[in-house]
mmCIF file of C-alpha atoms and ligand atoms in Angstrom:
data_model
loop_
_atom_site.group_PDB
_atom_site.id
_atom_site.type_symbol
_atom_site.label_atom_id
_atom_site.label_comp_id
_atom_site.label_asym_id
_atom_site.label_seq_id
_atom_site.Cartn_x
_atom_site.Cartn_y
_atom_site.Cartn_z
ATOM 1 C CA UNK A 1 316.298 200.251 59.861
ATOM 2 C CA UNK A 2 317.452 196.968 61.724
ATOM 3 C CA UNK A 3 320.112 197.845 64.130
ATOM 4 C CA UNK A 4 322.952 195.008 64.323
ATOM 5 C CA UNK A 5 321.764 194.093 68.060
ATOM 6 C CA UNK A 6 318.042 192.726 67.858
ATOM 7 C CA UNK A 7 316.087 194.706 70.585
ATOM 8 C CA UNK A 8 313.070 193.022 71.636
ATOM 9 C CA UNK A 9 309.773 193.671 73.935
ATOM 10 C CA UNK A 10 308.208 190.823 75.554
ATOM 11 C CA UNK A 11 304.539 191.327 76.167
ATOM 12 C CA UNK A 12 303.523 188.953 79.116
ATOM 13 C CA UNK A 13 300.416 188.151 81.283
ATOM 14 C CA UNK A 14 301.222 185.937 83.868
ATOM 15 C CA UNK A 15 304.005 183.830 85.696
ATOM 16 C CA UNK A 16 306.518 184.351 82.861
ATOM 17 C CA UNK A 17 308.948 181.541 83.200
ATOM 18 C CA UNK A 18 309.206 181.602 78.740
ATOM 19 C CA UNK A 19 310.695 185.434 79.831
ATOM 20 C CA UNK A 20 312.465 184.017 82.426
ATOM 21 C CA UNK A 21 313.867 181.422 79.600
ATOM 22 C CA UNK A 22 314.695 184.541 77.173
ATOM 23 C CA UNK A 23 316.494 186.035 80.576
ATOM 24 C CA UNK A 24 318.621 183.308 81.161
ATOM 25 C CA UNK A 25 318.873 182.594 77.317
ATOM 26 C CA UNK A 26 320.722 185.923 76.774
ATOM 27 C CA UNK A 27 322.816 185.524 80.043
ATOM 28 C CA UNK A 28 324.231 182.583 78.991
ATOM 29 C CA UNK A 29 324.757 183.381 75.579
ATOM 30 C CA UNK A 30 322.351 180.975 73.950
ATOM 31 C CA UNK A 31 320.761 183.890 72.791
ATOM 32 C CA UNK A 32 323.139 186.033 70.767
ATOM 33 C CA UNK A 33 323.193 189.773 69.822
ATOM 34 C CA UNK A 34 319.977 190.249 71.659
ATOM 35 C CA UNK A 35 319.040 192.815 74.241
ATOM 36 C CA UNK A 36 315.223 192.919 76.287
ATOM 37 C CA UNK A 37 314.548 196.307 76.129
ATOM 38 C CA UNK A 38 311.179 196.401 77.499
ATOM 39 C CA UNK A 39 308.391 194.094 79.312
ATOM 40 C CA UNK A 40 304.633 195.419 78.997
ATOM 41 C CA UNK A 41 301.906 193.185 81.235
ATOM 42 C CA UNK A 42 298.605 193.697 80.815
ATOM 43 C CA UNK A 43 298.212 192.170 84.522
ATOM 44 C CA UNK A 44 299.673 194.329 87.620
ATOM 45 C CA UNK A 45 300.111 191.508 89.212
ATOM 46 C CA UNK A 46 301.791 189.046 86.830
ATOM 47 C CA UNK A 47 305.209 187.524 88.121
ATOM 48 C CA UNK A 48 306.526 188.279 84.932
ATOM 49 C CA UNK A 49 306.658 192.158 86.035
ATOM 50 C CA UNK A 50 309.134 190.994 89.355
ATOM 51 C CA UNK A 51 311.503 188.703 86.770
ATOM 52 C CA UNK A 52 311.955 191.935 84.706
ATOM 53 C CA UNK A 53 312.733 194.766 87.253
ATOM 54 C CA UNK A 54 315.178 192.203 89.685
ATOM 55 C CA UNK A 55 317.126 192.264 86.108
ATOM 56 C CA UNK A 56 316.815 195.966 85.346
ATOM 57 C CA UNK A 57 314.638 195.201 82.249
ATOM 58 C CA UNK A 58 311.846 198.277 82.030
ATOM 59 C CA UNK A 59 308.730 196.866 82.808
ATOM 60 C CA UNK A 60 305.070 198.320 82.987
ATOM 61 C CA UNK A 61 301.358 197.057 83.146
ATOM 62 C CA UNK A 62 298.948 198.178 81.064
ATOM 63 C CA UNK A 63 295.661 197.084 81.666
ATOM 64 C CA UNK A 64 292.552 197.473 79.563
ATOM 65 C CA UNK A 65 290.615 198.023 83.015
ATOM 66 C CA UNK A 66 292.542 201.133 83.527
ATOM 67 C CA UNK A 67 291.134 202.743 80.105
ATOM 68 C CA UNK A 68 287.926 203.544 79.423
ATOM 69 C CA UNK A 69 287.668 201.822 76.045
ATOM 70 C CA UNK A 70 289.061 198.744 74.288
ATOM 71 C CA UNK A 71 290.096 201.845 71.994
ATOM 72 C CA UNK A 72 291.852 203.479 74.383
ATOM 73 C CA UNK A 73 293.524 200.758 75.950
ATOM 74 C CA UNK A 74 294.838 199.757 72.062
ATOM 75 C CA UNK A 75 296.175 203.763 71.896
ATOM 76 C CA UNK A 76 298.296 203.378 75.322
ATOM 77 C CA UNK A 77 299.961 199.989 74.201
ATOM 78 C CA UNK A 78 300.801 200.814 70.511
ATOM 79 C CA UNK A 79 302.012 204.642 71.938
ATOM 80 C CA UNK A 80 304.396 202.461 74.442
ATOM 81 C CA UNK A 81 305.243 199.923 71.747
ATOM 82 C CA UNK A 82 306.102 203.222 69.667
ATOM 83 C CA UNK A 83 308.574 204.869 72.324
ATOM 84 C CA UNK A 84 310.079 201.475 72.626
ATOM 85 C CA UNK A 85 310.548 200.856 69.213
ATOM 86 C CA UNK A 86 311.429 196.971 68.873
ATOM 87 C CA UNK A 87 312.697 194.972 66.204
ATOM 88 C CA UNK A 88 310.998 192.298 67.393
ATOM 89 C CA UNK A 89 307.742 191.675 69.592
ATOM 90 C CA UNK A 90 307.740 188.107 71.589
ATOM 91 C CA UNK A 91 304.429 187.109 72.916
ATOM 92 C CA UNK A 92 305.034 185.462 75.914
ATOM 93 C CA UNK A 93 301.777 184.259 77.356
ATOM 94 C CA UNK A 94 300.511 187.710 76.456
ATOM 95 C CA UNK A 95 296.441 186.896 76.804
ATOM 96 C CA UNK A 96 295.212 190.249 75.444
ATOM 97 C CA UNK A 97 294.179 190.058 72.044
ATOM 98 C CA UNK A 98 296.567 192.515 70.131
ATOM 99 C CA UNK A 99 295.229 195.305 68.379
ATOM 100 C CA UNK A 100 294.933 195.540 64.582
ATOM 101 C CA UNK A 101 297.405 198.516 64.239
ATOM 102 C CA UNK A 102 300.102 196.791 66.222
ATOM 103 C CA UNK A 103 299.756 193.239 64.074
ATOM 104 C CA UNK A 104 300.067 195.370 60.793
ATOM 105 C CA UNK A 105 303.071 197.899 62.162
ATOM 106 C CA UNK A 106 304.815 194.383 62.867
ATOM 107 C CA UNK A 107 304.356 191.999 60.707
ATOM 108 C CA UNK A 108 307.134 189.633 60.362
ATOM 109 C CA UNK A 109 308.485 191.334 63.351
ATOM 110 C CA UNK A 110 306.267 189.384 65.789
ATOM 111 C CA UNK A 111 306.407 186.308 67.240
ATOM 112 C CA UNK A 112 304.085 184.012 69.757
ATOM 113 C CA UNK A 113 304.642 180.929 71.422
ATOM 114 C CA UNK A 114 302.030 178.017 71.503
ATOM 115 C CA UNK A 115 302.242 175.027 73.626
ATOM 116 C CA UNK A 116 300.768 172.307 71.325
ATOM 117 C CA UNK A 117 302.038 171.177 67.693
ATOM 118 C CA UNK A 118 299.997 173.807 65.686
ATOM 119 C CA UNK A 119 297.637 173.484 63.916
ATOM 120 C CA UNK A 120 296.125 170.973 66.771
ATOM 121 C CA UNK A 121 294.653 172.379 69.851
ATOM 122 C CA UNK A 122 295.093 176.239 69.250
ATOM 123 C CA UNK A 123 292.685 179.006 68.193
ATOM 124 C CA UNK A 124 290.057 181.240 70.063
ATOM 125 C CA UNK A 125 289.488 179.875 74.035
ATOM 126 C CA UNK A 126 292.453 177.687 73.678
ATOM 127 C CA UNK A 127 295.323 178.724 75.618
ATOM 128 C CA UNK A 128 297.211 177.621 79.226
ATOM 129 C CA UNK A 129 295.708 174.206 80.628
ATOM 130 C CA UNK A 130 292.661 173.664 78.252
ATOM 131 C CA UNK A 131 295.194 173.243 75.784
ATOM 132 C CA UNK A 132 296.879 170.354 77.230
ATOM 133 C CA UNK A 133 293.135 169.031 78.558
ATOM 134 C CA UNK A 134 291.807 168.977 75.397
ATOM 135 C CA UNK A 135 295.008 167.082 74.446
ATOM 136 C CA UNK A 136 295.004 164.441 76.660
ATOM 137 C CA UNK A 137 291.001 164.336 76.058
ATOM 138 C CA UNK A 138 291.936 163.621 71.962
ATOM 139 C CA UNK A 139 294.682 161.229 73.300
ATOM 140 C CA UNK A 140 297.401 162.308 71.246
ATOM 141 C CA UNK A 141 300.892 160.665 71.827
ATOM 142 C CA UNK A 142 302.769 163.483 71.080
ATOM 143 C CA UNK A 143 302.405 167.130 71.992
ATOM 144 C CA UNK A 144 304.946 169.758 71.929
ATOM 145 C CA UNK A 145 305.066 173.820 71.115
ATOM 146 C CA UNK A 146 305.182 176.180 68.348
ATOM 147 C CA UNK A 147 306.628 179.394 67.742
ATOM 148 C CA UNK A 148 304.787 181.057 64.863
ATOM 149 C CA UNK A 149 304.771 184.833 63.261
ATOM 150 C CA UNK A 150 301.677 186.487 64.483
ATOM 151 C CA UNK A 151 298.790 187.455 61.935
ATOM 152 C CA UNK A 152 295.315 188.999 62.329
ATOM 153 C CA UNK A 153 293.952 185.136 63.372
ATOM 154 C CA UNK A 154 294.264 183.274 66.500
ATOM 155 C CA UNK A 155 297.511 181.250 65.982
ATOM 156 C CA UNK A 156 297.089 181.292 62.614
ATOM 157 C CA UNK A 157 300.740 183.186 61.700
ATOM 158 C CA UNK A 158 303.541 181.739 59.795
ATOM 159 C CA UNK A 159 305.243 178.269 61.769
ATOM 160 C CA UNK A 160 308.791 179.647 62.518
ATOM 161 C CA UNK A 161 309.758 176.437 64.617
ATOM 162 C CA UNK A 162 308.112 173.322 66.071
ATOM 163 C CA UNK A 163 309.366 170.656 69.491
ATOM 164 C CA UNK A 164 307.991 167.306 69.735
ATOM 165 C CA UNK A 165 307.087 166.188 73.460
ATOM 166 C CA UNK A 166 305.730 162.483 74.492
ATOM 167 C CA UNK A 167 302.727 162.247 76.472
ATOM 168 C CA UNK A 168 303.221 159.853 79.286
ATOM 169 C CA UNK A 169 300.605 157.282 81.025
ATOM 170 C CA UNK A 170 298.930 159.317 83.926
ATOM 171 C CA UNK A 171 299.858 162.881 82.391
ATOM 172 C CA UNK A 172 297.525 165.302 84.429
ATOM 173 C CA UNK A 173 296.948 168.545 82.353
ATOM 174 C CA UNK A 174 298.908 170.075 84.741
ATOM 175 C CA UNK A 175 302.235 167.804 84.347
ATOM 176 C CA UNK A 176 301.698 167.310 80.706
ATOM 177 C CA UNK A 177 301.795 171.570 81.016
ATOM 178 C CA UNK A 178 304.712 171.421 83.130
ATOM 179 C CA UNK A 179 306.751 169.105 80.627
ATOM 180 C CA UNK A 180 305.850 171.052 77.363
ATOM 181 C CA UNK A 181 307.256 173.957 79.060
ATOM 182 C CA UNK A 182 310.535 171.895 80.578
ATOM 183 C CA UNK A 183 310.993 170.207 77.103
ATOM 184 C CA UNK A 184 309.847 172.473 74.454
ATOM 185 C CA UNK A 185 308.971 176.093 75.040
ATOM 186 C CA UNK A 186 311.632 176.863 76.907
ATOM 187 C CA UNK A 187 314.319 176.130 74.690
ATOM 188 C CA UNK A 188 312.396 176.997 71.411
ATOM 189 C CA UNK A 189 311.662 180.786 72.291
ATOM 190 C CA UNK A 190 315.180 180.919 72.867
ATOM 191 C CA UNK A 191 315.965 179.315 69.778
ATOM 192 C CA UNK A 192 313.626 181.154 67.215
ATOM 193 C CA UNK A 193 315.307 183.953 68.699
ATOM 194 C CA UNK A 194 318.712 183.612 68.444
ATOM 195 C CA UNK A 195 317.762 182.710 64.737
ATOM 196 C CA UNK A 196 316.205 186.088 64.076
ATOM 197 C CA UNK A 197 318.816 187.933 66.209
ATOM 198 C CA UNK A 198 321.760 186.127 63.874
ATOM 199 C CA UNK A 199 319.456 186.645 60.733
ATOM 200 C CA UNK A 200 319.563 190.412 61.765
ATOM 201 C CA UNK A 201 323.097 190.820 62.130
HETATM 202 C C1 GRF B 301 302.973 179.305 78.108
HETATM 203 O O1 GRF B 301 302.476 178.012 78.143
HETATM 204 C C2 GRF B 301 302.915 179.842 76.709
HETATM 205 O O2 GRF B 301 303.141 178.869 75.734
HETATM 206 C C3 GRF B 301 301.497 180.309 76.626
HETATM 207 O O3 GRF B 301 301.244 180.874 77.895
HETATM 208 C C4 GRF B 301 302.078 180.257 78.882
HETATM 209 C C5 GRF B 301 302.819 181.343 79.584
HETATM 210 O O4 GRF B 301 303.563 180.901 80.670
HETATM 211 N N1 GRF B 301 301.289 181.163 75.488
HETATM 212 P P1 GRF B 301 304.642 181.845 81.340
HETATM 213 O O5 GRF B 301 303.964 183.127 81.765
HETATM 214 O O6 GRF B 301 305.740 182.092 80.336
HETATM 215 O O7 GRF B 301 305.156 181.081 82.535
#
């Protein structure tokens, strides 16, 4: 059963400024009838971890080096996912491939953010700058970010929304990165989950 507040789990890996843009997104109300109710990392060292606990949020690593199998390592994440009990998963640069059991438990109830236009530049090997290399290397004019449902394949879910961004003359990877995330991801994750909270309600 839905509750009428959406709780959510953001999985991260690294820096997490898109949790950071959830954070703020539900401070400021552009994010309604949401609460974060957990943050799992599979890096110890991931800023993401820091943005969660200086805002109370319950946050833990867990890292597939810490297990002795791939199998094991699935167990302790869908066991924590369990006790935390979300309505909805948001993939936040989470890097870890997700395991089977946890895709099927949530279908529909999982999202991911992308940052290019799916279905350009996105699948297996292409994630953080190579995506934005190998779009400046195609020499697209536009670029932007997806959020999309997740599914057994590599980006291959259900498109829930899409933000154009212009590529400028001179874009490096890592300013063409920096203005994806400025323009687009940033205020889509919010978005696309505001629009599930409201659906929920
Ligand atoms: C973002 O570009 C996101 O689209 C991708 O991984 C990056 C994570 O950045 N999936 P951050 O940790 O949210 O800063």
């Amino acid at each position: 059963m839905l509750s009428s507040m959406l709780n959510i789990v953001v999985m991260v890996s690294g820096s997490g400024t898109n949790l950071q843009a959830v954070i703020d997104g539900i401070r400021e109300g552009r994010i309604r009838n949401t609460r974060i109710t957990g943050v799992i990392s599979n890096n110890s060292n991931a800023y993401a971890l820091v943005r969660a606990e200086k805002c109370g949020i319950p946050a833990i690593c867990i890292a597939p080096k810490d297990y002795g199998s791939r199998e094991e390592f699935h167990r302790a994440l869908c066991v924590r996912m369990d006790e935390l009990n979300p309505d909805l998963v948001v993939l936040a640069g989470f890097l870890v491939k997700i395991p089977p059991a946890m895709i099927a438990q949530y279908r529909g109830r999982m999202i991911n953010i992308h940052p290019s236009l799916i279905p350009s530049f996105c699948g297996v090997g292409c994630y953080g700058l190579k995506v934005h290399e190998q779009a400046l290397e195609r020499g697209v004019k536009i670029t932007g970010a997806t959020v999309h449902y997740v599914d057994e394949g590599m980006d291959t879910g259900p498109i829930l929304l899409q933000k154009a961004v212009p590529v400028q003359d001179g874009d490096t990877p890592e300013s063409l990165q920096r203005r994806v995330m400025e323009e687009a991801e940033w205020i889509l994750l919010p978005q696309a989950i505001d629009m599930l909270a409201m659906r929920n309600k």
